Coordinates of C-alpha atoms in Angstrom, one line a residue:
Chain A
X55 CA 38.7 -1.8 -16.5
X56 CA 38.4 1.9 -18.0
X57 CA 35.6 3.9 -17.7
X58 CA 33.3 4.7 -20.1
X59 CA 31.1 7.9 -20.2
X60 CA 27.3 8.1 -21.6
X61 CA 25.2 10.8 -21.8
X62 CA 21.8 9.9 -20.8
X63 CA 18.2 11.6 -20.0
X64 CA 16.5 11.1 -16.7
X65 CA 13.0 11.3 -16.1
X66 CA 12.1 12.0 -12.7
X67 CA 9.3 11.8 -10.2
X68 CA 8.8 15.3 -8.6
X69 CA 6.6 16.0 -5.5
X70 CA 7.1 19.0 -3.5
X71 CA 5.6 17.1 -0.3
X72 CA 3.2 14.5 0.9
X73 CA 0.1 16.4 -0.5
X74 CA 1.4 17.9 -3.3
X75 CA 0.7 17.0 -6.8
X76 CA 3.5 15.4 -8.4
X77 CA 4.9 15.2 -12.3
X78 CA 8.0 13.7 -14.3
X79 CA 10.3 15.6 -15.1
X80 CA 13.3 15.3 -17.6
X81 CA 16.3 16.1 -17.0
X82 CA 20.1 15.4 -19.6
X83 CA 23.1 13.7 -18.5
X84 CA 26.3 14.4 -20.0
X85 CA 29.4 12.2 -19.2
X86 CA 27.8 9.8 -16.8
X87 CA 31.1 7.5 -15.7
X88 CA 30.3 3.6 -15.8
X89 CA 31.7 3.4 -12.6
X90 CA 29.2 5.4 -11.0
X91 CA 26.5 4.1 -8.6
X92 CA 23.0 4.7 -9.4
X93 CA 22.8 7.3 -6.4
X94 CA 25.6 9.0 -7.5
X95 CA 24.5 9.5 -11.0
X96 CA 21.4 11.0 -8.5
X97 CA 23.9 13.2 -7.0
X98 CA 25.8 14.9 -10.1
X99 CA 22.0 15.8 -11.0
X100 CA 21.8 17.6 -8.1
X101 CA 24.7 19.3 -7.9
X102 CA 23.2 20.1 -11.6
X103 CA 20.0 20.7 -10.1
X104 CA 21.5 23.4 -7.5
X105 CA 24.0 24.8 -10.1
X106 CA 20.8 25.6 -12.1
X107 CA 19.0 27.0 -8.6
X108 CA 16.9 24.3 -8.9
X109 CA 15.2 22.1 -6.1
X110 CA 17.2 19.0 -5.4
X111 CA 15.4 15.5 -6.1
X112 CA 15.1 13.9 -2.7
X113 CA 15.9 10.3 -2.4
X114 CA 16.6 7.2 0.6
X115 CA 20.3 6.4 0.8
X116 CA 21.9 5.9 3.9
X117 CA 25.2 3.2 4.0
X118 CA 25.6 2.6 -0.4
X119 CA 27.0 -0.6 0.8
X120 CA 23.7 -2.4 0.2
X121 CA 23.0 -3.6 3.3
X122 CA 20.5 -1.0 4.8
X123 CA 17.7 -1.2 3.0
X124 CA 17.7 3.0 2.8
X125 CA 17.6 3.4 -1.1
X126 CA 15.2 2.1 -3.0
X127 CA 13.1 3.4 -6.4
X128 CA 11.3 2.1 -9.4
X129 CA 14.2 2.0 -12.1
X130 CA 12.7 1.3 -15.3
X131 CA 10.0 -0.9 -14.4
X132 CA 11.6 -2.5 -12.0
X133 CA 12.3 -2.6 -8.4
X134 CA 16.1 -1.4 -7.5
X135 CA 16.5 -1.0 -11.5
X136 CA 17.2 -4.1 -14.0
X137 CA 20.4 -6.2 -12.5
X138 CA 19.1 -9.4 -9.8
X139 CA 19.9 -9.4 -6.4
X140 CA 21.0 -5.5 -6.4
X141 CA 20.1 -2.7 -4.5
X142 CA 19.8 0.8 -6.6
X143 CA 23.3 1.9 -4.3
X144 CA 24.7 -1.3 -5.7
X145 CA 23.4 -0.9 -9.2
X146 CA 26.0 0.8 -11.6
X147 CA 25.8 3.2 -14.3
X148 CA 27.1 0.3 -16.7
X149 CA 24.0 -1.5 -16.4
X150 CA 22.7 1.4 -19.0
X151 CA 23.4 1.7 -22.3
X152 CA 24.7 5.8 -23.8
X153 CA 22.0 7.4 -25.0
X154 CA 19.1 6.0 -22.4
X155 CA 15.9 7.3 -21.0
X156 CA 15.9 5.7 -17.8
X157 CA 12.7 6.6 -16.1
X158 CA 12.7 7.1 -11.9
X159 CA 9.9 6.4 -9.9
X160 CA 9.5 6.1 -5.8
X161 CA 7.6 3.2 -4.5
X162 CA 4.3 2.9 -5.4
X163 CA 1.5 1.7 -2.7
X164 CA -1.4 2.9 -0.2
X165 CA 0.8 1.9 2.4
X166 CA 3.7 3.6 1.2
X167 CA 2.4 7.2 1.0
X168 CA 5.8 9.8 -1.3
X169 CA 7.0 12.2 1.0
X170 CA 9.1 14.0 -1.6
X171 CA 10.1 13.5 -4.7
X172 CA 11.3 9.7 -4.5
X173 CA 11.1 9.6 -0.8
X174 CA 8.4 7.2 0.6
X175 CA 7.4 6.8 4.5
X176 CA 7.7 3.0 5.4
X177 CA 6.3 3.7 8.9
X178 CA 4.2 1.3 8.1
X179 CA 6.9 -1.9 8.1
X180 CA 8.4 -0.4 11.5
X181 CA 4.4 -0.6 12.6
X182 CA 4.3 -4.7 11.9
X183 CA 7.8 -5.2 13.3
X184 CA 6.7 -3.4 16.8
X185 CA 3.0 -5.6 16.7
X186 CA 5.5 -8.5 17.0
X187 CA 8.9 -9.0 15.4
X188 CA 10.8 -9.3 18.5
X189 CA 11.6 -11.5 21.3
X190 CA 10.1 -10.5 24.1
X191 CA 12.7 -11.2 27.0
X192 CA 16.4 -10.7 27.5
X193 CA 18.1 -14.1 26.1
X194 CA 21.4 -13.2 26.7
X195 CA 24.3 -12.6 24.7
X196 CA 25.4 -14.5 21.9
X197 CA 25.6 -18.6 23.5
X198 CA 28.5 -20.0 22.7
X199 CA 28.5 -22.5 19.1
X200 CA 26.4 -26.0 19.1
X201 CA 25.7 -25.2 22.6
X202 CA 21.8 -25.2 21.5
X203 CA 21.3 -27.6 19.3
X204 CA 19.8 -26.2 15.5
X205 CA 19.9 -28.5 12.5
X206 CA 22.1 -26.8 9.9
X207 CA 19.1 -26.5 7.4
X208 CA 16.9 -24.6 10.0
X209 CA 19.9 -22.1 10.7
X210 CA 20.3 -21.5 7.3
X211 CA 16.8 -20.9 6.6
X212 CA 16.8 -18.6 9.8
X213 CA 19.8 -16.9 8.0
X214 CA 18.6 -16.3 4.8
X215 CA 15.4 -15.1 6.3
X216 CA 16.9 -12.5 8.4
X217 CA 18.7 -11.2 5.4
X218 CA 15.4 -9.2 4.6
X219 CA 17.2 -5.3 5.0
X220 CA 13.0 -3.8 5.0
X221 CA 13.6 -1.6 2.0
X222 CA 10.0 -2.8 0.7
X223 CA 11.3 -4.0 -2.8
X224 CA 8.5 -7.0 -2.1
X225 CA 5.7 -4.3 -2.0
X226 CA 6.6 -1.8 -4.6
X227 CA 7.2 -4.7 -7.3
X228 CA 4.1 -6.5 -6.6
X229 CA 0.9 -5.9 -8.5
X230 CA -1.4 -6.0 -5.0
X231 CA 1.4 -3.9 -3.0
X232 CA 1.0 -6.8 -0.8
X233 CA 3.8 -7.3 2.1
X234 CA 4.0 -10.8 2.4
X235 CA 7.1 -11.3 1.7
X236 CA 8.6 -8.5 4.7
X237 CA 6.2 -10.0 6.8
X238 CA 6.8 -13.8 6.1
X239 CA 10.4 -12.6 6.4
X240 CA 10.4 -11.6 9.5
X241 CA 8.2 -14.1 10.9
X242 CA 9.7 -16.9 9.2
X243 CA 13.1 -16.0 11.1
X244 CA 11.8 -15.7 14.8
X245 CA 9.8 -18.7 14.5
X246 CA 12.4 -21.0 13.4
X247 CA 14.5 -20.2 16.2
X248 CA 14.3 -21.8 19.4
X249 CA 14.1 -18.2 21.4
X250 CA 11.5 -16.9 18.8
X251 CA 9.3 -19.9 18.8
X252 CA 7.9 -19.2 22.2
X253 CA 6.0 -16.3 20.9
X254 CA 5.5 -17.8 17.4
X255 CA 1.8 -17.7 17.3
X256 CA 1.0 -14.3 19.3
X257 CA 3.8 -13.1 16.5
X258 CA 2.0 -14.3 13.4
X259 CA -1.5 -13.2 14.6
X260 CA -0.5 -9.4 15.5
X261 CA 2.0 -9.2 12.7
X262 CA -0.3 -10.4 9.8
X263 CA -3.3 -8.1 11.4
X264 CA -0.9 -4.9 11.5
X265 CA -0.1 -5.7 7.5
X266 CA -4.0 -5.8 7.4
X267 CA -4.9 -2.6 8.9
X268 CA -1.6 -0.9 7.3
X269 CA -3.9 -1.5 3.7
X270 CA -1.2 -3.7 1.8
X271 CA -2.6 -6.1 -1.0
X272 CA -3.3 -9.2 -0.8
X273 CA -0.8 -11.9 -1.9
X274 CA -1.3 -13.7 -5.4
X275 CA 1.2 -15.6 -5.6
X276 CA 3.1 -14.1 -8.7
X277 CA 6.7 -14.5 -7.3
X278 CA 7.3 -11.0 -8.2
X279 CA 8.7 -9.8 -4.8
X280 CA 11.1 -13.2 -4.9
X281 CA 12.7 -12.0 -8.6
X282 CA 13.1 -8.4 -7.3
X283 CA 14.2 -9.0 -3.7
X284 CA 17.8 -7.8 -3.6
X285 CA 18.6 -10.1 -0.9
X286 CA 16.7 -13.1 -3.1
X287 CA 14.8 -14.0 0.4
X288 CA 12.5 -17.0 -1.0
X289 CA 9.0 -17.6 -1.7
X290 CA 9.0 -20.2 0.5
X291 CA 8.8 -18.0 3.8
X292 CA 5.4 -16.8 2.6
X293 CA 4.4 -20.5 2.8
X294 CA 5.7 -21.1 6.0
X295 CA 3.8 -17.9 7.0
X296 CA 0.3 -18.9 5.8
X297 CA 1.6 -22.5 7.7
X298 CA 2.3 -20.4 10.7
X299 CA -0.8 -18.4 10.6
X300 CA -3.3 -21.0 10.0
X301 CA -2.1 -23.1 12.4
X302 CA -1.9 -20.4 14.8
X303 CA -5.3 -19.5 14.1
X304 CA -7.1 -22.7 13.4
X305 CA -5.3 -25.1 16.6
X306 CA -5.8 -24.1 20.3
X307 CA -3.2 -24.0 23.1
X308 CA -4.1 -26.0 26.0
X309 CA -4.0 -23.2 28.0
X310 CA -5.9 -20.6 25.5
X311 CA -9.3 -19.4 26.6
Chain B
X208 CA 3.7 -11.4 24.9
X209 CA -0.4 -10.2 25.1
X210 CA -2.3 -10.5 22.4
X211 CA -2.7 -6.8 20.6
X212 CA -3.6 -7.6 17.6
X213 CA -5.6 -10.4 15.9
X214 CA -8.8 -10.8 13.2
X215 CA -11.1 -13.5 12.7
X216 CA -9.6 -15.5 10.0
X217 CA -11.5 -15.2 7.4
X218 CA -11.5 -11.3 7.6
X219 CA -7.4 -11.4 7.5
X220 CA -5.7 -11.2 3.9
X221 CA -4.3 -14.7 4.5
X222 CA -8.1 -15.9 5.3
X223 CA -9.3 -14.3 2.6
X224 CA -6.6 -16.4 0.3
X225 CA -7.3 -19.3 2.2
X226 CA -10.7 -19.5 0.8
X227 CA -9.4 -19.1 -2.8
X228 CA -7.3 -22.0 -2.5
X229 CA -9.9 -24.1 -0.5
X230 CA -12.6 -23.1 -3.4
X231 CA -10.5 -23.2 -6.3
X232 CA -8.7 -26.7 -5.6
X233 CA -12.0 -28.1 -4.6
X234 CA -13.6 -27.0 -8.0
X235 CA -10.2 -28.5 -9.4
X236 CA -11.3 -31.6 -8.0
X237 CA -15.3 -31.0 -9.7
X238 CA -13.2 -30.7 -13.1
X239 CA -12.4 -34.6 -13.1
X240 CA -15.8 -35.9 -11.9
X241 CA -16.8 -33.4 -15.2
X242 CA -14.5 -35.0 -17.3
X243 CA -15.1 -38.3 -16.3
X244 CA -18.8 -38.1 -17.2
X245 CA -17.8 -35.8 -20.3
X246 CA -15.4 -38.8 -22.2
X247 CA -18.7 -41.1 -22.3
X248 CA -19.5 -39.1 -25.2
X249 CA -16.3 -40.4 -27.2
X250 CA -18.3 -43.9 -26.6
X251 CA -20.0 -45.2 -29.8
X252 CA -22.9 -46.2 -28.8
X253 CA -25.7 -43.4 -30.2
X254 CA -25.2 -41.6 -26.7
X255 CA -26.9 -44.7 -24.5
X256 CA -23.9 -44.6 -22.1
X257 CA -24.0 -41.0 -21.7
X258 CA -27.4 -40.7 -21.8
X259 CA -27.6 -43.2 -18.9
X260 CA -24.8 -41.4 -16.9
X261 CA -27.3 -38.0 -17.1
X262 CA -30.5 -39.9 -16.0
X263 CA -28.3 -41.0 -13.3
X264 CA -27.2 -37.6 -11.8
X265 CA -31.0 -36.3 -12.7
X266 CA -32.1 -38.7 -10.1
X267 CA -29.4 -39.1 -7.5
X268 CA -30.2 -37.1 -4.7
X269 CA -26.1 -37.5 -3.5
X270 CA -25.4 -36.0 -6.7
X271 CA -27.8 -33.1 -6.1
X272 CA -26.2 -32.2 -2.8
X273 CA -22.9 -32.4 -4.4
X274 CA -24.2 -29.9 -7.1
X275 CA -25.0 -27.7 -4.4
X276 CA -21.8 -27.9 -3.0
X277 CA -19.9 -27.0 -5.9
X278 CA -22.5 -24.1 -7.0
X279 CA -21.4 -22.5 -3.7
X280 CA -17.9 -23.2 -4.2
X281 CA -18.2 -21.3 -7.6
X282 CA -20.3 -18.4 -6.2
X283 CA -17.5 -18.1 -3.3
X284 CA -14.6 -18.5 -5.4
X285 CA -16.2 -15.9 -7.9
X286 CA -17.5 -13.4 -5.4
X287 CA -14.1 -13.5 -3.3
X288 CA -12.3 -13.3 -6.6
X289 CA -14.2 -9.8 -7.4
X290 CA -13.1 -8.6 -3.8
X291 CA -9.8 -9.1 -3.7
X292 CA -9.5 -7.4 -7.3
X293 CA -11.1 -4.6 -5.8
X294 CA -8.7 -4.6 -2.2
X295 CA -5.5 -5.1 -4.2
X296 CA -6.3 -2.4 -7.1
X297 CA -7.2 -0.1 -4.0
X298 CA -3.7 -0.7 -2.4
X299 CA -1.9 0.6 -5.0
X300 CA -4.1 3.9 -6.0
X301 CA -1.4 5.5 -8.3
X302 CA 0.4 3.0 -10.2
X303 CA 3.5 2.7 -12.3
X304 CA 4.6 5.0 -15.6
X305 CA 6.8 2.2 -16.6
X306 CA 6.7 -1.2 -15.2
X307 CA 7.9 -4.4 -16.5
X308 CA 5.9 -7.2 -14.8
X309 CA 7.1 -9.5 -17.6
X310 CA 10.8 -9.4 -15.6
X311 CA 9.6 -10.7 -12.4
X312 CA 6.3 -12.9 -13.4
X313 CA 4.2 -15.2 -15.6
X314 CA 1.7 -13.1 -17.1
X315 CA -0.6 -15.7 -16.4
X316 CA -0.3 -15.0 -12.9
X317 CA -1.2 -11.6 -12.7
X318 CA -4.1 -12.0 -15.1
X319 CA -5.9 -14.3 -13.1
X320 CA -8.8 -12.2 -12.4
X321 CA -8.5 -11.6 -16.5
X322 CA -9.0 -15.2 -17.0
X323 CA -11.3 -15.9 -14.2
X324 CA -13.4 -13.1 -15.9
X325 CA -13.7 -15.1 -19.1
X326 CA -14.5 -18.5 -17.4
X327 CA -17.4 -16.8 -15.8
X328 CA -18.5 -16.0 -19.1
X329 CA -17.8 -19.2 -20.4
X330 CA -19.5 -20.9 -17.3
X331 CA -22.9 -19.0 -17.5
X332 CA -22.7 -19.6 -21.6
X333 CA -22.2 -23.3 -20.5
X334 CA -24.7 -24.0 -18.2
X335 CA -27.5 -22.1 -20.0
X336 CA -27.0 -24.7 -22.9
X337 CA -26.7 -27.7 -21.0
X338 CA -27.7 -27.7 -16.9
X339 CA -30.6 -25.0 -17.3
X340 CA -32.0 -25.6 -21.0
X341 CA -32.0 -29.4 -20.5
X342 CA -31.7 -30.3 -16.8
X343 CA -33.2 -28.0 -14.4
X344 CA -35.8 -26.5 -16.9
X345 CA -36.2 -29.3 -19.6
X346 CA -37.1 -26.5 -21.9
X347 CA -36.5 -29.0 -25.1
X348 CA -38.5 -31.7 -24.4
X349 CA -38.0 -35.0 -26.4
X350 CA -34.1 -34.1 -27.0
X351 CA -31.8 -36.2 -25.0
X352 CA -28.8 -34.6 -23.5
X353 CA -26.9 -36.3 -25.9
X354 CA -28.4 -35.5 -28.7
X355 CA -28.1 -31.8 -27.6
X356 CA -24.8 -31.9 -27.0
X357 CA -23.8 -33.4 -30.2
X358 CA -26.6 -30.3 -32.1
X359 CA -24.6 -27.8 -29.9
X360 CA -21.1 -29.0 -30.8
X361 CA -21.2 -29.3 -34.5
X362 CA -22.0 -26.1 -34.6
X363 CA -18.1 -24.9 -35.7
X364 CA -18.5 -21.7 -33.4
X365 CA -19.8 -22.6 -30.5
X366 CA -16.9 -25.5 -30.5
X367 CA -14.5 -22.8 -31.3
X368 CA -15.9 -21.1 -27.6
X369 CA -15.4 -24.2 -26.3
X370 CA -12.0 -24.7 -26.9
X371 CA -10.7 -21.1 -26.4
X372 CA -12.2 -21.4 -23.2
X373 CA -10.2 -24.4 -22.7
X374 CA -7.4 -22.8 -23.7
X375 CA -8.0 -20.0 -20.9
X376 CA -8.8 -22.4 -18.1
X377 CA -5.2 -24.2 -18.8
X378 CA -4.1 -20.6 -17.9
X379 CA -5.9 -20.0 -14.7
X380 CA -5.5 -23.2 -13.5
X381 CA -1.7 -23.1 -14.5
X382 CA -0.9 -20.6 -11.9
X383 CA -4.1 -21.5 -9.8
X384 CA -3.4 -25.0 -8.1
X385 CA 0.5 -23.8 -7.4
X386 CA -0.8 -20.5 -5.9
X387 CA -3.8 -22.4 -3.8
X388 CA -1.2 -24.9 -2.2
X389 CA 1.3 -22.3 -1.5
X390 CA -1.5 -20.3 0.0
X391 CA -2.1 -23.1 2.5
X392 CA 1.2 -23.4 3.3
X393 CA 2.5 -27.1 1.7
X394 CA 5.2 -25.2 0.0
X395 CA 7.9 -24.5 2.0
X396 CA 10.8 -26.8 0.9
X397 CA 11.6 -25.7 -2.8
X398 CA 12.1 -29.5 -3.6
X399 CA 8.0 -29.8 -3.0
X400 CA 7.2 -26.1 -4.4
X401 CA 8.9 -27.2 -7.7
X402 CA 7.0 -30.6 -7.6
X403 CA 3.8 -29.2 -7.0
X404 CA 4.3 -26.2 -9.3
X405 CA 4.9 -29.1 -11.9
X406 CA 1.9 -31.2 -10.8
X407 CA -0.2 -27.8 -11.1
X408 CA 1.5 -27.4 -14.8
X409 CA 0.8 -30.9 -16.1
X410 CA -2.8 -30.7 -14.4
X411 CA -3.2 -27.0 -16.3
X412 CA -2.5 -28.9 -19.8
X413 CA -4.3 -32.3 -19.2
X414 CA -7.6 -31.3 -17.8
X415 CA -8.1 -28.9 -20.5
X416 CA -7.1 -31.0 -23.6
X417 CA -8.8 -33.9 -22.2
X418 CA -12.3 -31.4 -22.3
X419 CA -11.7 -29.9 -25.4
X420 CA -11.1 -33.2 -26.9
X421 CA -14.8 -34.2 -26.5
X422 CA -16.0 -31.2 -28.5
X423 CA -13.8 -31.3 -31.3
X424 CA -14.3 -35.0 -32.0
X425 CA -18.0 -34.8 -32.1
X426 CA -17.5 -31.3 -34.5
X427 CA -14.9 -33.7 -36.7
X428 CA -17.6 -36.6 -36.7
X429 CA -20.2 -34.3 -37.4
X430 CA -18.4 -32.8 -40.4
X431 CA -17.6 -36.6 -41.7
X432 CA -13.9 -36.2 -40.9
X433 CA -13.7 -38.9 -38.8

């Protein structure tokens, strides 16, 4: 497969820091090979950018491999750019057609204040995984296969919840900025599990009161955060969520005061 | 693990949804009771049937307390519908210069408080013309309820309303009941979302069609059409 080379036009969100005001700002592309990632198109316009004495436009990236959950921008409308299952370090420059105006913008939510440029802090996911996404006690090292019984379907869902990588894809493409979809995530994978069950109801409780006070939307149920997860974590965690929650909050423990 | 964090229910996002779902399915519910009484009119008997049928939930005092009920489900589902438009427009304070919901979304889905907007409209329009000029205030004295209804609905425009209406409840309700049931969490295996998301779909075309039916048989019948 050859390469092909297109000239393109960025536009960019620029914000000097966390309370500056920002702006777009455009910027040409000439000989832009296929083969190049999303990020590095990002970095030949900054090599550009310091060429020309220019400031740098700061972005996320940390392995490119897509499993970090580092990058992450609003490419064209969309969450991690137009291709499915695809994180922006994943997403190549063939996606585009020569000639493009691809418009670059960082996450947009309360929670998810810009830093710089395309940079956004998401302390606030790290806040809702310490009010509860762990297991609280030492369970040992990996037991050996079948040796606890899990029906294959419950792994896998386990599995494919904990695929979630945190880069907040859900949030940015959803029209509340809600986080249901991290959260349910997160939850959903604990809970099915025999050492995350213990603490399955504490979890729900903190975790989906954290994601309150952290001032994410409220879910509508759009599916939007399903169609641009890059690790296509489902819908159906969110219900097990609410499940999880109400039951948590509407049964009693025998013990509970 | 203590307890560090926890809300009373109904003050947590997933409270606040809960009662969406619990309001808006339960006025689902009200819709076929509606309709029910509603298809009496297609009977052709000068209105005695319906007219008997409205006498009857006049003087039930059941019925009243079920009237009650299902004016505070509206004022609950309304006024927690205005909130959460407000909290979720507030979490996202600068939006998007390009943004293609259409990729990830029905737009039925995210216009739900677009929708809900008009059926409030609709459902004051509604009730001022039937359940306050003719039930609660009997401002037309002498005209039966049938009689009114059939006045109101030959009128070719205020059918028209009617229908479009209809045509916007099909809408909210075509998203609605999935996003209720999801909300209450009946939706985790994808075999039951997909059945339930159908249920919702064939529910979202039926209920409507069946109500504008009514209207636009007695505007045809009215017109000599029929």
């Amino acid at each position: 497969m050859s390469a092909n080379y297109i000239n393109i036009t960025v536009e960019v969100w620029r914000q000097p820091g966390d309370k500056a005001q920002g702006r777009f700002e455009t910027y040409s592309l000439q000989n832009i090979s296929t083969h190049m990632s999303f990020l590095e198109m990002l970095d030949v316009l900054n090599e550009q950018l310091q060429k020309e004495g220019k400031e740098p436009v700061a972005f996320d990236h940390d392995c490119r491999e897509g499993i970090c959950g580092s990058c992450g921008m609003y490419i064209n409308g969309r969450a991690h750019g137009p291709q499915e299952l695809t994180t922006a370090c994943q997403l190549h420059m063939r996606t585009f057609q020569d000639g493009e105006h691809i418009v670059v913008e960082p996450w947009r939510a309360r929670a998810f204040p810009v830093l710089k440029d395309l940079v956004v802090d998401r302390g606030a996911f790290d806040r809702i995984q310490q009010a509860g996404g762990f297991v609280s006690i030492d369970t040992g090292s990996a037991p050996d296969a079948n040796e606890i019984p899990i029906p294959k379907p419950i792994s896998d869902y386990a599995f494919e919840a904990a695929a979630c990588i945190g880069c907040g894809a859900c949030v940015a493409a959803c029209k509340n900025a809600s986080a249901m979809l991290f959260v349910s995530a997160k939850v959903s994978h604990l809970a099915l599990l025999p050492q995350g069950q213990v603490e399955k109801r504490e979890r729900v409780k903190a975790m989906v009161a954290q994601m309150d006070a952290e001032g994410f939307g409220n879910c509508s149920n759009t599916g939007a955060c399903e169609a641009e997860c890059p690790k296509g974590i489902s819908l159906s965690n969110i219900a097990r969520m609410n499940r999880e929650y109400l039951s948590a909050k509407l049964s009693q423990k025998q013990y509970d005061k | 693990m203590e307890v560090k964090l926890d809300v009373p229910l109904l003050t947590s996002s997933i409270g606040k949804k809960l009662l969406m779902a619990v309001t808006g399915l339960g006025l689902t519910f009200f819709l076929f009771g509606h309709l029910a009484g509603n298809l009496l009119l297609l009977k052709q008997d000068g209105g005695v049937a319906f007219n008997e049928y409205a006498a009857f939930m006049k003087s039930s005092p059941p019925i009243w307390v079920s009237e009650i009920l299902v004016f505070a489900g509206f004022v609950m589902h309304i006024i927690q519908g205005i909130r959460l438009t407000i909290l979720n427009a507030k979490a996202r304070p600068v939006g998007y210069k390009r943004n293609k919901g259409s990729a990830n979304s029905t737009f039925y889905s995210r216009f739900m408080s677009v929708t809900g907007t008009i059926l409030l409209i609709f459902l004051i329009i509604h009730l001022w013309s039937f359940f306050f000029k003719h039930k609660l205030l009997n401002l037309e004295p002498g005209v039966d309820l049938y009689t009114a209804v059939v006045l109101a609905f030959s009128n070719v425009y205020y059918t028209l309303f009617y229908v479009v209406a209809m045509v916007v409840l099909a809408f909210h309700l075509a998203h609605g009941v999935q996003s209720a049931v999801q909300t209450l969490g009946w939706q985790i295996n994808p075999k039951v979302a997909r059945c339930i998301q159908n249920i919702g779909y064939a529910l979202a075309v039926l209920v409507p069609a069946a109500f504008a039916m009514v209207p636009l048989y007695i505007l045809f019948a009215t017109q000599g059409i029929f």
